[in-house]
Amino acid sequence: MRSVMFAILVLMPLSACGNAKEADKADALASQESAAPAAKKAEAGVVDTSQAGTPAPTQAFAREDGSKVTLADFRGKPVLVNLWATWCAPCIAEMPALDRLAKAKAGEMAVIGISQDLQGWGKVKPFLAKAKLQHMTILLDEEGALATTLGAPGLPFTVLYDAEGKEIWRVNGPREWDQPGGFPETAAPGPTVHFHAVGQEPGWTMDIATGRDVEVIADYGSKTATFKAPARLALEGASSFSAAQGKSSLAVSIVKKRCEDAMSGKPYAYAVTMTLDGKRYEGCGETL
């Protein structure tokens, strides 16, 4: 009898998925967020500059009055975009700090909270009535596509764009936005870092000039590609970034540890993994 009841309990939610209401979907997302692995939570709040220079998404978002707006409408000054939802406890906890940040930065930076609630304004409006956020702008992502577009692993997720709509940095997870050091100030561009990587079987090379280009020669010269380089490389520990150009894609991981070239035996300070168009290459690297 117990086995029969267990089977019924298991099958019930599966059969309901096809007709799930938006509220059910939101609850499911909330459960996923609260069940995030400890490793992911340990990374929360870290500033990531690997996507610096990426243009802001062009999709439109809804105001409470039903009108539509894009991030391009806020250009002319930096824009801080915060993805949140009413079911996300860390999101709700940091919103008063974001509102205070919006007040402190009034006139020099826009602070925009974009709701990912699948139930739309019907869910968001009651929350806003209680929260009384007076300084930040609240919009709704009606298509629910922004998190996917940005590659957000969870909520809250925050991105800073410059006055021209280019990404400066992103943060996965909450921060004390209005506290000293809570808002990462934009650093002046540093000198270009030149990084060279090489690997064997099949032979490949990669040259990175931060803020400029990544040039790849793979499979003994039969394949070449050029990508936009990240603005910075964190070479003190581990660094990773991805890029795309046309139909070609690149993902790079650089770890500071001793590495020896398989062909020449030359020692290098970094171990490098490169994935070009789905094919994985391993080798070593050094700064030039």
Short mmCIF file of C-alpha atoms in Angstrom, two decimals:
data_model
loop_
_atom_site.label_atom_id
_atom_site.label_comp_id
_atom_site.label_asym_id
_atom_site.label_seq_id
_atom_site.Cartn_x
_atom_site.Cartn_y
_atom_site.Cartn_z
CA MET A 1 0.00 0.00 0.00
CA ARG A 2 2.87 2.35 0.87
CA SER A 3 4.48 1.78 -2.53
CA VAL A 4 1.20 2.61 -4.29
CA MET A 5 0.77 5.85 -2.33
CA PHE A 6 4.40 6.83 -3.03
CA ALA A 7 3.87 6.31 -6.77
CA ILE A 8 0.76 8.50 -6.68
CA LEU A 9 2.57 11.27 -4.83
CA VAL A 10 5.43 11.19 -7.33
CA LEU A 11 3.20 11.17 -10.41
CA MET A 12 0.88 13.94 -9.22
CA PRO A 13 3.37 16.83 -9.56
CA LEU A 14 4.67 15.46 -12.84
CA SER A 15 1.21 15.40 -14.38
CA ALA A 16 0.52 18.93 -13.11
CA CYS A 17 3.60 20.48 -14.74
CA GLY A 18 1.93 20.88 -18.11
CA ASN A 19 -0.86 23.02 -16.61
CA ALA A 20 1.14 24.74 -13.88
CA LYS A 21 0.09 28.27 -13.04
CA GLU A 22 2.63 31.05 -12.99
CA ALA A 23 2.48 31.07 -9.19
CA ASP A 24 3.51 27.42 -9.16
CA LYS A 25 6.41 28.16 -11.49
CA ALA A 26 7.55 30.99 -9.26
CA ASP A 27 7.39 28.75 -6.20
CA ALA A 28 9.45 26.17 -8.04
CA LEU A 29 12.07 28.76 -8.91
CA ALA A 30 12.12 29.91 -5.30
CA SER A 31 12.75 26.35 -4.16
CA GLN A 32 15.62 26.03 -6.59
CA GLU A 33 17.12 29.26 -5.29
CA SER A 34 16.90 28.22 -1.65
CA ALA A 35 18.38 24.83 -2.48
CA ALA A 36 21.42 26.28 -4.25
CA PRO A 37 24.61 24.37 -3.44
CA ALA A 38 26.99 25.78 -0.86
CA ALA A 39 29.68 26.28 -3.50
CA LYS A 40 27.44 28.63 -5.45
CA LYS A 41 26.47 30.58 -2.33
CA ALA A 42 30.14 30.99 -1.42
CA GLU A 43 30.64 32.93 -4.66
CA ALA A 44 27.81 35.36 -3.95
CA GLY A 45 28.66 39.03 -4.03
CA VAL A 46 31.91 38.65 -5.99
CA VAL A 47 32.56 41.31 -8.65
CA ASP A 48 33.02 39.76 -12.11
CA THR A 49 34.57 41.85 -14.91
CA SER A 50 34.91 39.02 -17.45
CA GLN A 51 32.01 40.38 -19.55
CA ALA A 52 33.18 44.02 -19.49
CA GLY A 53 32.41 45.82 -22.72
CA THR A 54 29.37 43.67 -23.60
CA PRO A 55 26.45 45.82 -24.85
CA ALA A 56 23.33 46.01 -22.69
CA PRO A 57 20.36 43.86 -23.79
CA THR A 58 18.00 45.57 -26.22
CA GLN A 59 14.72 43.98 -25.09
CA ALA A 60 11.89 46.13 -23.77
CA PHE A 61 10.54 46.11 -20.20
CA ALA A 62 7.21 47.26 -18.80
CA ARG A 63 6.53 50.15 -16.45
CA GLU A 64 3.70 49.88 -13.94
CA ASP A 65 1.53 52.10 -16.18
CA GLY A 66 1.92 49.64 -19.07
CA SER A 67 4.36 51.71 -21.14
CA LYS A 68 7.53 50.09 -22.46
CA VAL A 69 11.14 51.13 -22.01
CA THR A 70 14.59 49.76 -22.88
CA LEU A 71 17.91 50.21 -21.12
CA ALA A 72 18.98 52.43 -24.02
CA ASP A 73 16.45 54.99 -22.77
CA PHE A 74 18.60 55.49 -19.66
CA ARG A 75 21.87 56.12 -21.48
CA GLY A 76 23.88 59.24 -20.79
CA LYS A 77 24.84 58.10 -17.30
CA PRO A 78 25.75 54.76 -15.71
CA VAL A 79 22.90 52.33 -15.08
CA LEU A 80 22.82 49.72 -12.31
CA VAL A 81 20.44 46.89 -13.26
CA ASN A 82 19.25 44.55 -10.51
CA LEU A 83 17.32 41.37 -11.35
CA TRP A 84 15.00 40.40 -8.51
CA ALA A 85 11.68 38.71 -7.68
CA THR A 86 9.17 38.88 -4.84
CA TRP A 87 9.79 35.20 -4.00
CA CYS A 88 13.57 35.74 -3.64
CA ALA A 89 14.38 36.45 0.02
CA PRO A 90 17.93 37.80 -0.58
CA CYS A 91 16.51 40.10 -3.26
CA ILE A 92 13.93 41.57 -0.91
CA ALA A 93 16.52 41.96 1.85
CA GLU A 94 18.87 44.08 -0.31
CA MET A 95 16.27 46.29 -2.00
CA PRO A 96 16.14 48.98 0.73
CA ALA A 97 19.93 49.32 0.39
CA LEU A 98 19.59 49.63 -3.39
CA ASP A 99 16.94 52.31 -2.89
CA ARG A 100 19.25 54.23 -0.55
CA LEU A 101 22.05 53.85 -3.12
CA ALA A 102 19.71 55.28 -5.77
CA LYS A 103 19.11 58.30 -3.52
CA ALA A 104 22.83 58.80 -2.88
CA LYS A 105 23.64 58.50 -6.62
CA ALA A 106 20.66 60.56 -7.84
CA GLY A 107 21.56 62.53 -10.95
CA GLU A 108 24.76 60.59 -11.62
CA MET A 109 23.53 56.99 -11.90
CA ALA A 110 20.19 55.25 -12.48
CA VAL A 111 19.30 52.26 -10.30
CA ILE A 112 16.77 49.94 -11.94
CA GLY A 113 15.18 46.86 -10.42
CA ILE A 114 13.78 44.51 -13.08
CA SER A 115 11.30 41.99 -11.67
CA GLN A 116 11.48 38.39 -12.84
CA ASP A 117 8.08 37.52 -11.34
CA LEU A 118 6.18 35.28 -13.74
CA GLN A 119 2.85 36.51 -12.32
CA GLY A 120 3.61 40.04 -13.50
CA TRP A 121 2.40 43.27 -11.94
CA GLY A 122 -0.37 41.42 -10.11
CA LYS A 123 2.34 40.04 -7.84
CA VAL A 124 4.72 43.00 -7.91
CA LYS A 125 2.32 45.86 -7.16
CA PRO A 126 1.25 44.62 -3.69
CA PHE A 127 4.90 44.20 -2.77
CA LEU A 128 5.80 47.71 -3.92
CA ALA A 129 2.88 49.16 -1.94
CA LYS A 130 4.43 47.75 1.23
CA ALA A 131 8.09 48.29 0.37
CA LYS A 132 7.69 52.00 -0.45
CA LEU A 133 10.79 52.21 -2.62
CA GLN A 134 11.05 55.91 -3.46
CA HIS A 135 14.24 56.35 -5.46
CA MET A 136 14.98 53.34 -7.67
CA THR A 137 13.04 52.55 -10.86
CA ILE A 138 11.07 49.29 -10.94
CA LEU A 139 10.36 47.56 -14.26
CA LEU A 140 8.92 44.18 -15.20
CA ASP A 141 10.48 41.61 -17.51
CA GLU A 142 7.22 40.38 -19.03
CA GLU A 143 8.94 37.82 -21.26
CA GLY A 144 11.01 36.44 -18.39
CA ALA A 145 14.03 36.31 -20.69
CA LEU A 146 16.50 38.76 -19.16
CA ALA A 147 18.10 36.32 -16.71
CA THR A 148 18.75 33.92 -19.58
CA THR A 149 20.08 36.69 -21.82
CA LEU A 150 22.58 37.75 -19.16
CA GLY A 151 23.46 34.20 -18.14
CA ALA A 152 22.41 34.87 -14.54
CA PRO A 153 22.92 31.73 -12.40
CA GLY A 154 20.41 32.94 -9.81
CA LEU A 155 18.85 35.95 -8.10
CA PRO A 156 19.64 38.61 -7.13
CA PHE A 157 21.90 39.41 -10.07
CA THR A 158 23.25 42.91 -10.68
CA VAL A 159 25.02 44.48 -13.67
CA LEU A 160 26.56 47.94 -13.99
CA TYR A 161 26.54 49.56 -17.45
CA ASP A 162 28.44 52.70 -18.39
CA ALA A 163 26.93 55.82 -19.94
CA GLU A 164 27.22 54.24 -23.40
CA GLY A 165 25.42 51.03 -22.43
CA LYS A 166 28.52 48.81 -22.13
CA GLU A 167 28.90 46.41 -19.21
CA ILE A 168 31.47 47.34 -16.54
CA TRP A 169 30.95 44.52 -14.02
CA ARG A 170 28.38 42.06 -12.71
CA VAL A 171 27.64 40.58 -9.30
CA ASN A 172 25.89 37.27 -8.59
CA GLY A 173 24.17 37.46 -5.21
CA PRO A 174 23.51 40.21 -2.66
CA ARG A 175 25.81 42.96 -1.43
CA GLU A 176 25.60 45.75 1.14
CA TRP A 177 25.10 48.27 -1.64
CA ASP A 178 24.86 51.41 0.48
CA GLN A 179 27.65 50.56 2.92
CA PRO A 180 31.31 51.64 2.56
CA GLY A 181 32.83 49.41 -0.11
CA GLY A 182 29.45 47.88 -0.93
CA PHE A 183 29.18 49.56 -4.31
CA PRO A 184 32.29 48.64 -6.35
CA GLU A 185 33.61 51.88 -7.76
CA THR A 186 34.70 51.78 -11.38
CA ALA A 187 38.44 51.39 -11.62
CA ALA A 188 40.39 53.31 -14.21
CA PRO A 189 41.48 51.09 -17.10
CA GLY A 190 44.82 49.47 -16.33
CA PRO A 191 47.63 48.72 -18.75
CA THR A 192 47.00 46.09 -21.40
CA VAL A 193 48.00 42.60 -20.26
CA HIS A 194 49.50 40.35 -22.93
CA PHE A 195 49.05 36.65 -22.26
CA HIS A 196 50.34 33.82 -24.43
CA ALA A 197 49.22 30.18 -24.22
CA VAL A 198 50.40 27.11 -26.12
CA GLY A 199 49.34 23.48 -26.25
CA GLN A 200 50.16 20.24 -28.08
CA GLU A 201 48.32 17.35 -29.75
CA PRO A 202 46.81 19.07 -31.66
CA GLY A 203 49.11 22.07 -31.57
CA TRP A 204 47.51 25.41 -30.74
CA THR A 205 48.35 28.92 -29.56
CA MET A 206 46.31 31.72 -28.05
CA ASP A 207 47.31 35.34 -27.56
CA ILE A 208 45.26 37.65 -25.35
CA ALA A 209 45.61 41.44 -25.19
CA THR A 210 43.15 42.61 -22.52
CA GLY A 211 40.66 45.17 -23.76
CA ARG A 212 41.59 44.31 -27.34
CA ASP A 213 41.66 40.92 -29.04
CA VAL A 214 42.07 37.21 -28.47
CA GLU A 215 43.79 35.51 -31.41
CA VAL A 216 43.57 31.73 -31.65
CA ILE A 217 45.43 29.35 -33.96
CA ALA A 218 44.35 25.73 -33.49
CA ASP A 219 44.86 22.27 -34.96
CA TYR A 220 48.35 23.00 -36.27
CA GLY A 221 47.21 26.17 -38.04
CA SER A 222 44.21 24.75 -39.88
CA LYS A 223 41.81 26.77 -37.75
CA THR A 224 42.06 30.46 -36.77
CA ALA A 225 39.70 32.79 -34.95
CA THR A 226 39.68 36.26 -33.38
CA PHE A 227 37.50 37.35 -30.45
CA LYS A 228 37.03 40.41 -28.27
CA ALA A 229 39.22 40.14 -25.18
CA PRO A 230 37.94 40.82 -21.64
CA ALA A 231 38.93 44.12 -20.09
CA ARG A 232 40.87 42.38 -17.32
CA LEU A 233 42.36 39.02 -16.37
CA ALA A 234 42.55 38.02 -12.70
CA LEU A 235 45.87 36.19 -12.89
CA GLU A 236 46.58 35.88 -9.17
CA GLY A 237 44.45 32.77 -8.79
CA ALA A 238 41.95 31.57 -11.37
CA SER A 239 40.36 33.47 -14.23
CA SER A 240 37.80 32.50 -16.85
CA PHE A 241 35.93 34.20 -19.66
CA SER A 242 33.92 33.40 -22.75
CA ALA A 243 33.46 35.15 -26.08
CA ALA A 244 31.67 34.71 -29.38
CA GLN A 245 32.26 35.99 -32.89
CA GLY A 246 29.76 35.06 -35.57
CA LYS A 247 29.20 31.30 -35.34
CA SER A 248 32.44 30.71 -33.44
CA SER A 249 32.63 30.50 -29.64
CA LEU A 250 35.45 30.48 -27.13
CA ALA A 251 35.72 29.64 -23.43
CA VAL A 252 38.99 30.04 -21.54
CA SER A 253 40.08 29.03 -18.04
CA ILE A 254 43.45 30.15 -16.63
CA VAL A 255 44.78 28.82 -13.32
CA LYS A 256 47.98 30.00 -11.67
CA LYS A 257 49.98 26.82 -11.14
CA ARG A 258 53.13 25.30 -12.58
CA CYS A 259 52.60 23.83 -16.04
CA GLU A 260 55.14 22.18 -18.36
CA ASP A 261 54.84 22.16 -22.13
CA ALA A 262 54.49 18.58 -23.33
CA MET A 263 56.71 19.07 -26.37
CA SER A 264 59.55 21.36 -25.24
CA GLY A 265 59.46 20.77 -21.50
CA LYS A 266 59.44 24.54 -20.93
CA PRO A 267 57.96 25.52 -17.55
CA TYR A 268 55.08 28.02 -17.41
CA ALA A 269 53.34 29.79 -14.54
CA TYR A 270 49.77 29.04 -15.69
CA ALA A 271 47.70 26.04 -16.75
CA VAL A 272 45.24 26.92 -19.52
CA THR A 273 42.11 25.21 -20.82
CA MET A 274 40.58 26.50 -24.05
CA THR A 275 37.31 25.32 -25.58
CA LEU A 276 36.96 26.47 -29.19
CA ASP A 277 33.66 25.69 -30.94
CA GLY A 278 33.02 22.87 -28.49
CA LYS A 279 36.48 21.29 -28.81
CA ARG A 280 38.63 21.25 -25.68
CA TYR A 281 42.35 22.07 -25.72
CA GLU A 282 44.78 22.01 -22.79
CA GLY A 283 48.13 23.71 -22.41
CA CYS A 284 50.24 26.25 -20.54
CA GLY A 285 50.50 30.03 -20.51
CA GLU A 286 52.58 33.04 -19.48
CA THR A 287 52.40 36.82 -19.43
CA LEU A 288 54.60 38.63 -21.94
#
